[in-house]
Amino acid sequence: MAETVTPTVDDTPPPASTRRERRGWYIYDWANSAFQTTVITVFLGPFITTVAELAAGCQLGADTCEGYVHPLGIRVAAGSYYPYLISLSVFLTVFVLPVIGAIADRSAHKKRLLGGAAFTGAGATMAMAFVTGDRYLLGGALFLIANISFGAAIVVYNSFLPQLGGPDERDGISSRGWALGYLGGGLLLAFNLVAVTLLSEDDNPQRTLDLARWSIVSAGVWWAVFTLVPLRWLRERPSAAALARGGNVLTDGFRQLGRTLREVKAYPLTLFFLLAFLVYNDGIQTVITLASQYGTEELRLQQGHLIITILLVQFLAFGGALSLGALARRIGAWKTVLLSLVLWTGVIIGAFRLPAEAPVPFMVLGAAIGLVLGGSQALSRSLFSQLIPAGKEGEYYGFYEISDKGTSWLGPLAFGLVFQLTASYRVGLVSLLIFFVVGFLLLLAVPIRRAIVAAGNTPPRVL
């Protein structure tokens, strides 16, 4: 007969955290966001694609290239190499992150896991300095290591959140961390964009390629240096299971993951929240991913206008995360996230109505995205922390990160299919409304207070 897991409410408050410890946690967001902005958002895609085109025999600086590369003997169009790398990294991440989370829960040394994952990712990013000429295979391998390590470190980092404050404090803690991340990522990106703009030469594509490579390397240095602060200031708070464990933490982690997968049906409301997050977050990620393509192809905007808008989003997301965090203290995180999804729906409708060749309205829309972006993501993270059974923070944040990264192809697929059928980027963009509408309805259907109690936690005063 199957064992029944009976959730119990744990009224024991978490150990008090110090202001220094919380600041250390915030600074890791500052550290790793440079990889997301400078590397993933701006420089790596064009850089890796150019290196692959050189390996395919294309001329540097050529307007078009129809060459092919052959990683592991597979014939791949040079222009498709980077998107395939993204897909492969997502596929591998789905298997890695829950295991990393389970190991984190069973380890009495989570800071070592955080440092190991962060320094591995930062080291792989800095090693992009050696991706010269046609070394596309080296570049691809380093990206896979860096991106998977980035996700693994985020899982361990997020698992510290429930230990830093009680139910009424986590929204503010999460929002401040997310806000600082946008600020740090935006500062390094601004520095790199200014450097590329001032130092590049129109008739020297090799110089532009070199500047992009060193911009990527700078993100690895930034990531590694600022990771030293949380490793110094965070405190180890091992669970009872971690302290009592015997044997190998790796094998124990796999066993614990197996038990969690069998027992997770005891927390259906937590899974239902993850489903809602999966849907609406896919819409958010798709808007971020395709905004530049929409700006160039449909609105016919210049590259400089897109760069300004990217920076505008980064810096306004700092204030947006703090503002929505403050609102959550008044009306609760659940209601604030629901409100943010209404605002995201307005963003999509506004983007559909944007005039072509008009950069100012596009920048205004970018400002709106920045104000709602950080808050919706930060509060989703803190809200999920209330739905995790005690002692399994790493595992559940592993599942959360999969929901964040592992299904990010659904929105682009819907956008691409609609564009293929209609030949209209505007109609393709409107197709994303379904992610926000359905995500809103799913989140609205979650009885959030009952879900928190069912996970064995104490609800905050305001929901």
CSV table of C-alpha atoms in Angstrom, one decimal:
chain,number,residue,atom,x,y,z
A,1,MET,CA,0.0,0.0,0.0
A,2,ALA,CA,1.4,3.4,-1.0
A,3,GLU,CA,2.6,5.6,1.8
A,4,THR,CA,0.5,8.7,2.3
A,5,VAL,CA,2.3,12.0,2.8
A,6,THR,CA,0.4,14.2,5.2
A,7,PRO,CA,1.4,17.9,5.1
A,8,THR,CA,1.8,19.7,8.4
A,9,VAL,CA,2.0,23.3,9.1
A,10,ASP,CA,5.4,24.4,10.4
A,11,ASP,CA,5.0,27.4,12.6
A,12,THR,CA,8.8,27.5,13.4
A,13,PRO,CA,10.2,30.8,12.2
A,14,PRO,CA,13.4,30.5,10.1
A,15,PRO,CA,16.6,31.5,11.8
A,16,ALA,CA,17.1,35.3,11.7
A,17,SER,CA,19.3,36.5,8.9
A,18,THR,CA,21.5,39.5,9.1
A,19,ARG,CA,21.5,42.5,6.8
A,20,ARG,CA,25.0,41.6,5.6
A,21,GLU,CA,23.8,38.1,4.7
A,22,ARG,CA,20.9,39.4,2.7
A,23,ARG,CA,23.2,41.9,0.9
A,24,GLY,CA,25.5,39.0,0.0
A,25,TRP,CA,22.5,37.2,-1.5
A,26,TYR,CA,21.5,40.3,-3.5
A,27,ILE,CA,24.9,40.7,-4.9
A,28,TYR,CA,24.9,37.3,-6.6
A,29,ASP,CA,22.0,38.6,-8.7
A,30,TRP,CA,24.3,41.6,-9.5
A,31,ALA,CA,27.0,39.1,-10.4
A,32,ASN,CA,25.2,36.6,-12.7
A,33,SER,CA,23.0,39.1,-14.5
A,34,ALA,CA,26.0,40.2,-16.6
A,35,PHE,CA,25.9,36.8,-18.3
A,36,GLN,CA,22.3,37.1,-19.1
A,37,THR,CA,22.5,40.6,-20.5
A,38,THR,CA,25.9,41.0,-22.1
A,39,VAL,CA,26.3,37.4,-23.2
A,40,ILE,CA,22.9,35.9,-24.0
A,41,THR,CA,20.9,39.0,-24.9
A,42,VAL,CA,23.3,40.9,-27.0
A,43,PHE,CA,26.8,39.6,-28.0
A,44,LEU,CA,27.0,35.8,-28.0
A,45,GLY,CA,24.4,35.0,-30.8
A,46,PRO,CA,26.0,37.2,-33.4
A,47,PHE,CA,29.6,36.2,-32.3
A,48,ILE,CA,29.1,32.5,-32.4
A,49,THR,CA,27.2,32.7,-35.7
A,50,THR,CA,30.0,34.7,-37.3
A,51,VAL,CA,32.6,32.2,-36.1
A,52,ALA,CA,30.5,29.4,-37.5
A,53,GLU,CA,30.2,31.2,-40.8
A,54,LEU,CA,34.0,31.6,-40.9
A,55,ALA,CA,34.3,27.8,-40.4
A,56,ALA,CA,31.8,27.3,-43.2
A,57,GLY,CA,34.1,29.2,-45.6
A,58,CYS,CA,32.1,32.5,-45.6
A,59,GLN,CA,33.8,35.9,-45.9
A,60,LEU,CA,34.0,38.0,-42.7
A,61,GLY,CA,31.6,40.9,-43.0
A,62,ALA,CA,29.6,39.3,-45.9
A,63,ASP,CA,25.9,40.2,-46.0
A,64,THR,CA,24.8,36.6,-46.6
A,65,CYS,CA,26.2,33.2,-46.0
A,66,GLU,CA,24.8,29.9,-47.1
A,67,GLY,CA,27.6,27.7,-45.8
A,68,TYR,CA,27.5,24.7,-43.5
A,69,VAL,CA,29.4,23.4,-40.6
A,70,HIS,CA,29.6,19.7,-39.5
A,71,PRO,CA,29.6,19.4,-35.6
A,72,LEU,CA,30.0,15.6,-34.8
A,73,GLY,CA,29.5,14.9,-38.5
A,74,ILE,CA,26.0,16.5,-38.6
A,75,ARG,CA,25.4,19.0,-41.5
A,76,VAL,CA,24.2,22.3,-39.9
A,77,ALA,CA,23.6,25.6,-41.6
A,78,ALA,CA,26.0,28.1,-40.1
A,79,GLY,CA,23.1,30.5,-39.3
A,80,SER,CA,21.3,27.7,-37.4
A,81,TYR,CA,24.3,26.7,-35.2
A,82,TYR,CA,23.6,29.0,-32.3
A,83,PRO,CA,19.8,28.3,-32.1
A,84,TYR,CA,20.6,24.6,-32.0
A,85,LEU,CA,23.1,25.2,-29.2
A,86,ILE,CA,20.3,27.0,-27.3
A,87,SER,CA,18.0,24.1,-27.8
A,88,LEU,CA,20.6,21.6,-26.7
A,89,SER,CA,21.5,23.5,-23.6
A,90,VAL,CA,17.8,23.7,-22.6
A,91,PHE,CA,17.4,19.9,-23.2
A,92,LEU,CA,20.4,19.2,-21.0
A,93,THR,CA,19.3,21.7,-18.4
A,94,VAL,CA,16.0,19.8,-17.9
A,95,PHE,CA,18.0,16.8,-16.6
A,96,VAL,CA,20.7,18.7,-14.6
A,97,LEU,CA,18.7,21.2,-12.6
A,98,PRO,CA,16.5,18.9,-10.4
A,99,VAL,CA,19.6,16.8,-9.6
A,100,ILE,CA,21.5,19.9,-8.6
A,101,GLY,CA,18.6,21.0,-6.4
A,102,ALA,CA,18.4,17.6,-4.7
A,103,ILE,CA,22.1,17.6,-4.0
A,104,ALA,CA,21.9,21.1,-2.6
A,105,ASP,CA,19.1,20.0,-0.2
A,106,ARG,CA,21.3,17.1,1.0
A,107,SER,CA,24.5,19.1,1.4
A,108,ALA,CA,25.7,21.0,4.4
A,109,HIS,CA,27.8,23.1,2.1
A,110,LYS,CA,25.5,24.9,-0.3
A,111,LYS,CA,27.9,27.8,-0.7
A,112,ARG,CA,30.5,25.4,-2.2
A,113,LEU,CA,27.9,24.2,-4.7
A,114,LEU,CA,27.0,27.8,-5.5
A,115,GLY,CA,30.7,28.8,-5.9
A,116,GLY,CA,31.5,25.6,-8.0
A,117,ALA,CA,28.6,26.2,-10.4
A,118,ALA,CA,29.2,30.0,-10.7
A,119,PHE,CA,33.0,29.7,-11.2
A,120,THR,CA,32.6,26.9,-13.7
A,121,GLY,CA,30.2,29.1,-15.7
A,122,ALA,CA,32.3,32.2,-15.3
A,123,GLY,CA,35.5,30.3,-16.3
A,124,ALA,CA,33.8,28.9,-19.4
A,125,THR,CA,32.7,32.5,-20.3
A,126,MET,CA,36.2,33.9,-19.8
A,127,ALA,CA,37.6,31.0,-21.9
A,128,MET,CA,35.7,32.5,-24.9
A,129,ALA,CA,38.9,34.6,-25.3
A,130,PHE,CA,40.3,31.5,-27.1
A,131,VAL,CA,37.4,31.3,-29.6
A,132,THR,CA,39.3,32.9,-32.5
A,133,GLY,CA,39.2,32.2,-36.2
A,134,ASP,CA,36.9,29.3,-37.0
A,135,ARG,CA,36.8,27.6,-33.6
A,136,TYR,CA,33.1,27.2,-33.6
A,137,LEU,CA,33.2,23.8,-31.8
A,138,LEU,CA,35.1,25.3,-28.9
A,139,GLY,CA,32.7,28.2,-28.7
A,140,GLY,CA,29.7,25.9,-28.7
A,141,ALA,CA,31.2,23.6,-26.0
A,142,LEU,CA,32.0,26.6,-23.8
A,143,PHE,CA,28.6,28.0,-24.2
A,144,LEU,CA,26.9,24.7,-23.2
A,145,ILE,CA,29.1,24.6,-20.0
A,146,ALA,CA,28.5,28.2,-19.2
A,147,ASN,CA,24.7,28.2,-19.7
A,148,ILE,CA,24.1,24.9,-17.8
A,149,SER,CA,26.3,26.1,-15.0
A,150,PHE,CA,24.4,29.4,-14.9
A,151,GLY,CA,21.1,27.5,-14.4
A,152,ALA,CA,22.6,25.3,-11.8
A,153,ALA,CA,23.9,28.2,-9.8
A,154,ILE,CA,20.5,29.9,-10.0
A,155,VAL,CA,18.9,26.8,-8.5
A,156,VAL,CA,21.3,26.8,-5.5
A,157,TYR,CA,21.0,30.6,-5.2
A,158,ASN,CA,17.2,30.6,-5.1
A,159,SER,CA,17.2,27.8,-2.5
A,160,PHE,CA,18.7,30.3,0.0
A,161,LEU,CA,15.6,32.6,-0.2
A,162,PRO,CA,13.3,30.7,2.2
A,163,GLN,CA,16.2,30.8,4.8
A,164,LEU,CA,16.6,34.6,4.6
A,165,GLY,CA,13.3,35.7,5.9
A,166,GLY,CA,9.8,34.8,7.0
A,167,PRO,CA,6.7,34.7,4.8
A,168,ASP,CA,6.1,38.5,5.1
A,169,GLU,CA,9.7,39.4,4.2
A,170,ARG,CA,10.4,37.3,1.1
A,171,ASP,CA,8.6,39.5,-1.5
A,172,GLY,CA,10.8,42.4,-0.5
A,173,ILE,CA,14.0,40.3,-0.4
A,174,SER,CA,13.4,38.7,-3.8
A,175,SER,CA,12.4,42.1,-5.3
A,176,ARG,CA,15.6,43.8,-4.1
A,177,GLY,CA,17.8,41.0,-5.4
A,178,TRP,CA,16.1,41.1,-8.8
A,179,ALA,CA,16.3,44.9,-9.0
A,180,LEU,CA,20.0,44.9,-8.2
A,181,GLY,CA,20.5,42.2,-10.8
A,182,TYR,CA,19.0,44.4,-13.5
A,183,LEU,CA,21.1,47.3,-12.4
A,184,GLY,CA,24.4,45.4,-12.4
A,185,GLY,CA,23.6,43.7,-15.8
A,186,GLY,CA,22.6,47.0,-17.3
A,187,LEU,CA,25.8,48.8,-16.1
A,188,LEU,CA,28.2,46.2,-17.7
A,189,LEU,CA,26.1,46.1,-20.8
A,190,ALA,CA,26.1,49.9,-21.1
A,191,PHE,CA,29.9,49.9,-20.7
A,192,ASN,CA,30.4,47.2,-23.4
A,193,LEU,CA,28.0,48.9,-25.8
A,194,VAL,CA,29.8,52.2,-25.4
A,195,ALA,CA,33.2,50.5,-25.9
A,196,VAL,CA,32.0,48.7,-29.1
A,197,THR,CA,30.4,51.9,-30.5
A,198,LEU,CA,33.6,54.0,-29.9
A,199,LEU,CA,36.2,51.5,-30.8
A,200,SER,CA,34.7,49.7,-33.8
A,201,GLU,CA,35.5,50.6,-37.4
A,202,ASP,CA,33.1,50.4,-40.2
A,203,ASP,CA,35.6,48.9,-42.6
A,204,ASN,CA,37.1,46.5,-40.1
A,205,PRO,CA,34.7,43.6,-39.2
A,206,GLN,CA,37.5,41.7,-37.5
A,207,ARG,CA,37.9,44.5,-34.9
A,208,THR,CA,34.1,44.4,-34.3
A,209,LEU,CA,34.3,40.6,-33.8
A,210,ASP,CA,37.2,41.0,-31.4
A,211,LEU,CA,35.3,43.7,-29.4
A,212,ALA,CA,32.3,41.3,-29.1
A,213,ARG,CA,34.6,38.5,-27.8
A,214,TRP,CA,36.2,40.7,-25.1
A,215,SER,CA,32.8,42.0,-24.1
A,216,ILE,CA,31.7,38.4,-23.5
A,217,VAL,CA,34.9,37.7,-21.5
A,218,SER,CA,34.2,40.8,-19.4
A,219,ALA,CA,30.9,39.3,-18.3
A,220,GLY,CA,32.8,36.2,-17.1
A,221,VAL,CA,35.2,38.3,-15.1
A,222,TRP,CA,32.3,40.3,-13.6
A,223,TRP,CA,30.4,37.1,-12.7
A,224,ALA,CA,33.5,35.5,-11.0
A,225,VAL,CA,34.6,38.6,-9.1
A,226,PHE,CA,31.3,39.6,-7.6
A,227,THR,CA,30.5,36.0,-6.7
A,228,LEU,CA,33.2,36.2,-4.1
A,229,VAL,CA,30.9,38.5,-2.0
A,230,PRO,CA,28.0,36.1,-1.4
A,231,LEU,CA,30.4,33.3,-0.8
A,232,ARG,CA,31.9,35.4,2.0
A,233,TRP,CA,28.7,36.9,3.5
A,234,LEU,CA,26.1,34.1,3.1
A,235,ARG,CA,25.8,31.6,6.0
A,236,GLU,CA,25.3,27.9,5.7
A,237,ARG,CA,22.0,26.8,7.1
A,238,PRO,CA,21.9,23.0,6.5
A,239,SER,CA,18.7,21.1,7.0
A,240,ALA,CA,18.3,18.3,9.5
A,241,ALA,CA,18.5,15.8,6.7
A,242,ALA,CA,21.8,17.3,5.5
A,243,LEU,CA,23.2,17.2,9.0
A,244,ALA,CA,22.1,13.6,9.6
A,245,ARG,CA,23.1,12.2,6.3
A,246,GLY,CA,25.7,9.5,5.8
A,247,GLY,CA,27.3,8.4,2.7
A,248,ASN,CA,27.8,10.2,-0.6
A,249,VAL,CA,25.9,13.5,-1.1
A,250,LEU,CA,25.7,12.8,-4.9
A,251,THR,CA,24.0,9.4,-4.6
A,252,ASP,CA,21.9,10.7,-1.7
A,253,GLY,CA,20.8,13.5,-3.9
A,254,PHE,CA,19.6,11.1,-6.6
A,255,ARG,CA,17.7,9.0,-4.1
A,256,GLN,CA,16.1,12.1,-2.6
A,257,LEU,CA,15.1,13.3,-6.1
A,258,GLY,CA,13.5,9.9,-6.7
A,259,ARG,CA,11.5,10.2,-3.4
A,260,THR,CA,10.4,13.7,-4.2
A,261,LEU,CA,9.1,12.7,-7.7
A,262,ARG,CA,7.1,10.0,-6.1
A,263,GLU,CA,5.7,12.2,-3.3
A,264,VAL,CA,5.1,15.4,-5.3
A,265,LYS,CA,1.5,14.3,-6.0
A,266,ALA,CA,0.9,15.2,-2.3
A,267,TYR,CA,1.3,18.9,-3.3
A,268,PRO,CA,-1.0,19.3,-6.3
A,269,LEU,CA,-1.5,23.0,-5.7
A,270,THR,CA,2.2,23.6,-5.9
A,271,LEU,CA,2.3,21.8,-9.2
A,272,PHE,CA,-0.7,23.8,-10.4
A,273,PHE,CA,1.1,27.1,-9.6
A,274,LEU,CA,4.1,25.8,-11.6
A,275,LEU,CA,1.8,25.1,-14.5
A,276,ALA,CA,0.5,28.7,-14.3
A,277,PHE,CA,4.0,30.0,-14.1
A,278,LEU,CA,5.1,27.9,-17.0
A,279,VAL,CA,2.4,29.4,-19.2
A,280,TYR,CA,2.7,33.1,-18.4
A,281,ASN,CA,6.5,33.1,-18.0
A,282,ASP,CA,6.7,31.6,-21.5
A,283,GLY,CA,4.9,34.7,-22.8
A,284,ILE,CA,7.3,37.0,-20.9
A,285,GLN,CA,10.4,35.2,-22.2
A,286,THR,CA,9.1,35.3,-25.7
A,287,VAL,CA,8.4,39.0,-25.6
A,288,ILE,CA,12.0,39.6,-24.4
A,289,THR,CA,13.5,37.3,-27.0
A,290,LEU,CA,11.6,38.6,-30.0
A,291,ALA,CA,11.3,42.3,-29.2
A,292,SER,CA,14.5,43.2,-31.2
A,293,GLN,CA,13.3,41.1,-34.2
A,294,TYR,CA,9.9,42.8,-34.1
A,295,GLY,CA,11.6,46.2,-33.9
A,296,THR,CA,13.9,45.6,-36.9
A,297,GLU,CA,11.7,43.5,-39.2
A,298,GLU,CA,8.2,45.0,-38.6
A,299,LEU,CA,8.9,48.5,-37.3
A,300,ARG,CA,12.1,49.0,-39.4
A,301,LEU,CA,14.0,50.6,-36.5
A,302,GLN,CA,17.7,51.2,-36.6
A,303,GLN,CA,20.1,49.2,-34.4
A,304,GLY,CA,20.9,52.3,-32.3
A,305,HIS,CA,17.3,52.7,-31.3
A,306,LEU,CA,17.1,49.0,-30.2
A,307,ILE,CA,20.3,49.4,-28.1
A,308,ILE,CA,18.8,52.4,-26.3
A,309,THR,CA,15.6,50.5,-25.7
A,310,ILE,CA,17.5,47.5,-24.3
A,311,LEU,CA,19.3,49.7,-21.8
A,312,LEU,CA,16.1,51.5,-20.9
A,313,VAL,CA,14.4,48.2,-20.1
A,314,GLN,CA,17.4,47.1,-17.9
A,315,PHE,CA,17.5,50.3,-15.8
A,316,LEU,CA,13.7,50.7,-15.5
A,317,ALA,CA,13.3,47.1,-14.4
A,318,PHE,CA,15.4,48.1,-11.4
A,319,GLY,CA,12.7,50.5,-10.3
A,320,GLY,CA,9.9,48.3,-11.5
A,321,ALA,CA,11.0,45.4,-9.3
A,322,LEU,CA,11.2,47.6,-6.2
A,323,SER,CA,7.9,49.3,-7.0
A,324,LEU,CA,5.9,46.1,-7.5
A,325,GLY,CA,7.7,44.7,-4.4
A,326,ALA,CA,6.4,47.6,-2.4
A,327,LEU,CA,2.9,47.1,-3.9
A,328,ALA,CA,3.1,43.4,-2.8
A,329,ARG,CA,3.5,44.5,0.8
A,330,ARG,CA,0.2,46.3,0.6
A,331,ILE,CA,-2.0,43.9,-1.5
A,332,GLY,CA,0.1,40.7,-1.5
A,333,ALA,CA,2.4,39.0,-4.1
A,334,TRP,CA,-0.4,36.8,-5.6
A,335,LYS,CA,-2.6,39.8,-6.4
A,336,THR,CA,0.4,41.8,-7.6
A,337,VAL,CA,1.5,39.1,-10.1
A,338,LEU,CA,-2.1,38.9,-11.4
A,339,LEU,CA,-2.0,42.7,-11.9
A,340,SER,CA,1.3,42.4,-13.7
A,341,LEU,CA,-0.2,39.9,-16.1
A,342,VAL,CA,-3.0,42.4,-16.9
A,343,LEU,CA,-0.3,45.0,-17.6
A,344,TRP,CA,1.6,42.5,-19.8
A,345,THR,CA,-1.6,42.1,-21.9
A,346,GLY,CA,-1.7,45.8,-22.3
A,347,VAL,CA,1.9,45.7,-23.5
A,348,ILE,CA,1.1,43.2,-26.2
A,349,ILE,CA,-1.9,45.3,-27.4
A,350,GLY,CA,0.3,48.4,-27.4
A,351,ALA,CA,3.0,46.7,-29.4
A,352,PHE,CA,0.5,45.6,-32.0
A,353,ARG,CA,-0.6,49.2,-32.5
A,354,LEU,CA,3.0,50.7,-32.7
A,355,PRO,CA,3.6,52.7,-35.9
A,356,ALA,CA,6.5,51.7,-38.1
A,357,GLU,CA,9.7,53.8,-38.3
A,358,ALA,CA,8.8,55.6,-35.0
A,359,PRO,CA,11.5,54.9,-32.4
A,360,VAL,CA,10.0,57.0,-29.6
A,361,PRO,CA,6.7,55.0,-29.2
A,362,PHE,CA,8.9,51.8,-29.2
A,363,MET,CA,11.1,53.2,-26.4
A,364,VAL,CA,8.0,54.2,-24.4
A,365,LEU,CA,6.8,50.6,-24.8
A,366,GLY,CA,10.2,49.4,-23.7
A,367,ALA,CA,9.9,51.5,-20.6
A,368,ALA,CA,6.5,49.9,-19.8
A,369,ILE,CA,8.1,46.5,-20.2
A,370,GLY,CA,10.9,47.4,-17.9
A,371,LEU,CA,8.5,48.6,-15.2
A,372,VAL,CA,6.5,45.4,-15.2
A,373,LEU,CA,9.2,42.9,-16.0
A,374,GLY,CA,11.3,42.8,-12.9
A,375,GLY,CA,8.4,42.8,-10.5
A,376,SER,CA,6.5,39.9,-12.2
A,377,GLN,CA,9.6,37.7,-12.1
A,378,ALA,CA,10.8,38.6,-8.6
A,379,LEU,CA,7.4,38.1,-7.0
A,380,SER,CA,6.8,34.8,-8.8
A,381,ARG,CA,10.0,33.6,-7.3
A,382,SER,CA,9.1,34.7,-3.7
A,383,LEU,CA,5.5,33.4,-4.1
A,384,PHE,CA,6.8,30.0,-5.1
A,385,SER,CA,9.1,29.9,-2.0
A,386,GLN,CA,5.9,29.8,0.1
A,387,LEU,CA,4.7,26.6,-1.7
A,388,ILE,CA,7.9,24.5,-1.1
A,389,PRO,CA,7.9,21.8,1.6
A,390,ALA,CA,10.6,22.6,4.2
A,391,GLY,CA,14.0,21.1,3.4
A,392,LYS,CA,13.3,20.6,-0.3
A,393,GLU,CA,14.0,24.2,-1.5
A,394,GLY,CA,16.8,23.1,-3.9
A,395,GLU,CA,14.8,20.4,-5.6
A,396,TYR,CA,11.6,22.5,-6.1
A,397,TYR,CA,13.6,25.5,-7.4
A,398,GLY,CA,15.2,23.0,-9.8
A,399,PHE,CA,11.7,22.3,-11.1
A,400,TYR,CA,10.9,26.0,-11.1
A,401,GLU,CA,14.0,26.8,-13.1
A,402,ILE,CA,13.0,24.2,-15.7
A,403,SER,CA,9.6,25.9,-15.9
A,404,ASP,CA,11.5,29.1,-16.5
A,405,LYS,CA,14.0,27.8,-19.1
A,406,GLY,CA,12.9,24.4,-20.2
A,407,THR,CA,9.8,25.4,-22.1
A,408,SER,CA,10.9,28.7,-23.5
A,409,TRP,CA,10.4,27.3,-27.0
A,410,LEU,CA,6.6,27.3,-26.9
A,411,GLY,CA,6.1,31.0,-27.3
A,412,PRO,CA,8.5,31.4,-30.2
A,413,LEU,CA,7.0,28.3,-31.8
A,414,ALA,CA,3.5,29.9,-31.6
A,415,PHE,CA,4.9,33.2,-32.9
A,416,GLY,CA,6.7,31.5,-35.8
A,417,LEU,CA,3.7,29.3,-36.8
A,418,VAL,CA,1.3,32.3,-36.9
A,419,PHE,CA,3.9,34.4,-38.9
A,420,GLN,CA,4.3,31.5,-41.4
A,421,LEU,CA,0.5,31.4,-41.9
A,422,THR,CA,-0.1,35.1,-42.0
A,423,ALA,CA,3.2,36.7,-43.0
A,424,SER,CA,2.6,39.3,-40.3
A,425,TYR,CA,4.8,39.9,-37.3
A,426,ARG,CA,1.9,41.9,-35.7
A,427,VAL,CA,-0.5,39.0,-35.9
A,428,GLY,CA,2.3,36.7,-34.6
A,429,LEU,CA,2.8,39.1,-31.6
A,430,VAL,CA,-0.9,39.1,-30.8
A,431,SER,CA,-0.8,35.3,-30.7
A,432,LEU,CA,1.2,35.7,-27.5
A,433,LEU,CA,-1.9,37.1,-25.7
A,434,ILE,CA,-3.0,33.5,-25.1
A,435,PHE,CA,0.0,32.9,-22.8
A,436,PHE,CA,-0.9,35.9,-20.6
A,437,VAL,CA,-4.7,35.3,-20.6
A,438,VAL,CA,-4.4,31.6,-19.8
A,439,GLY,CA,-1.6,32.1,-17.3
A,440,PHE,CA,-3.7,34.7,-15.6
A,441,LEU,CA,-6.7,32.4,-15.4
A,442,LEU,CA,-4.6,29.5,-14.1
A,443,LEU,CA,-2.9,31.6,-11.4
A,444,LEU,CA,-6.3,33.1,-10.4
A,445,ALA,CA,-7.6,29.5,-9.9
A,446,VAL,CA,-4.8,28.7,-7.4
A,447,PRO,CA,-6.2,28.9,-3.8
A,448,ILE,CA,-3.0,30.4,-2.7
A,449,ARG,CA,-3.5,30.4,1.1
A,450,ARG,CA,-4.6,26.8,1.0
A,451,ALA,CA,-1.6,25.9,-1.2
A,452,ILE,CA,0.8,27.4,1.3
A,453,VAL,CA,-0.7,25.6,4.2
A,454,ALA,CA,-0.8,22.3,2.2
A,455,ALA,CA,3.0,22.6,1.7
A,456,GLY,CA,3.4,22.8,5.5
A,457,ASN,CA,4.1,26.6,5.6
A,458,THR,CA,2.6,29.6,7.4
A,459,PRO,CA,0.9,32.0,5.0
A,460,PRO,CA,2.0,35.7,5.1
A,461,ARG,CA,-0.4,38.2,6.5
A,462,VAL,CA,-1.2,39.7,3.2
A,463,LEU,CA,-1.7,37.6,0.1
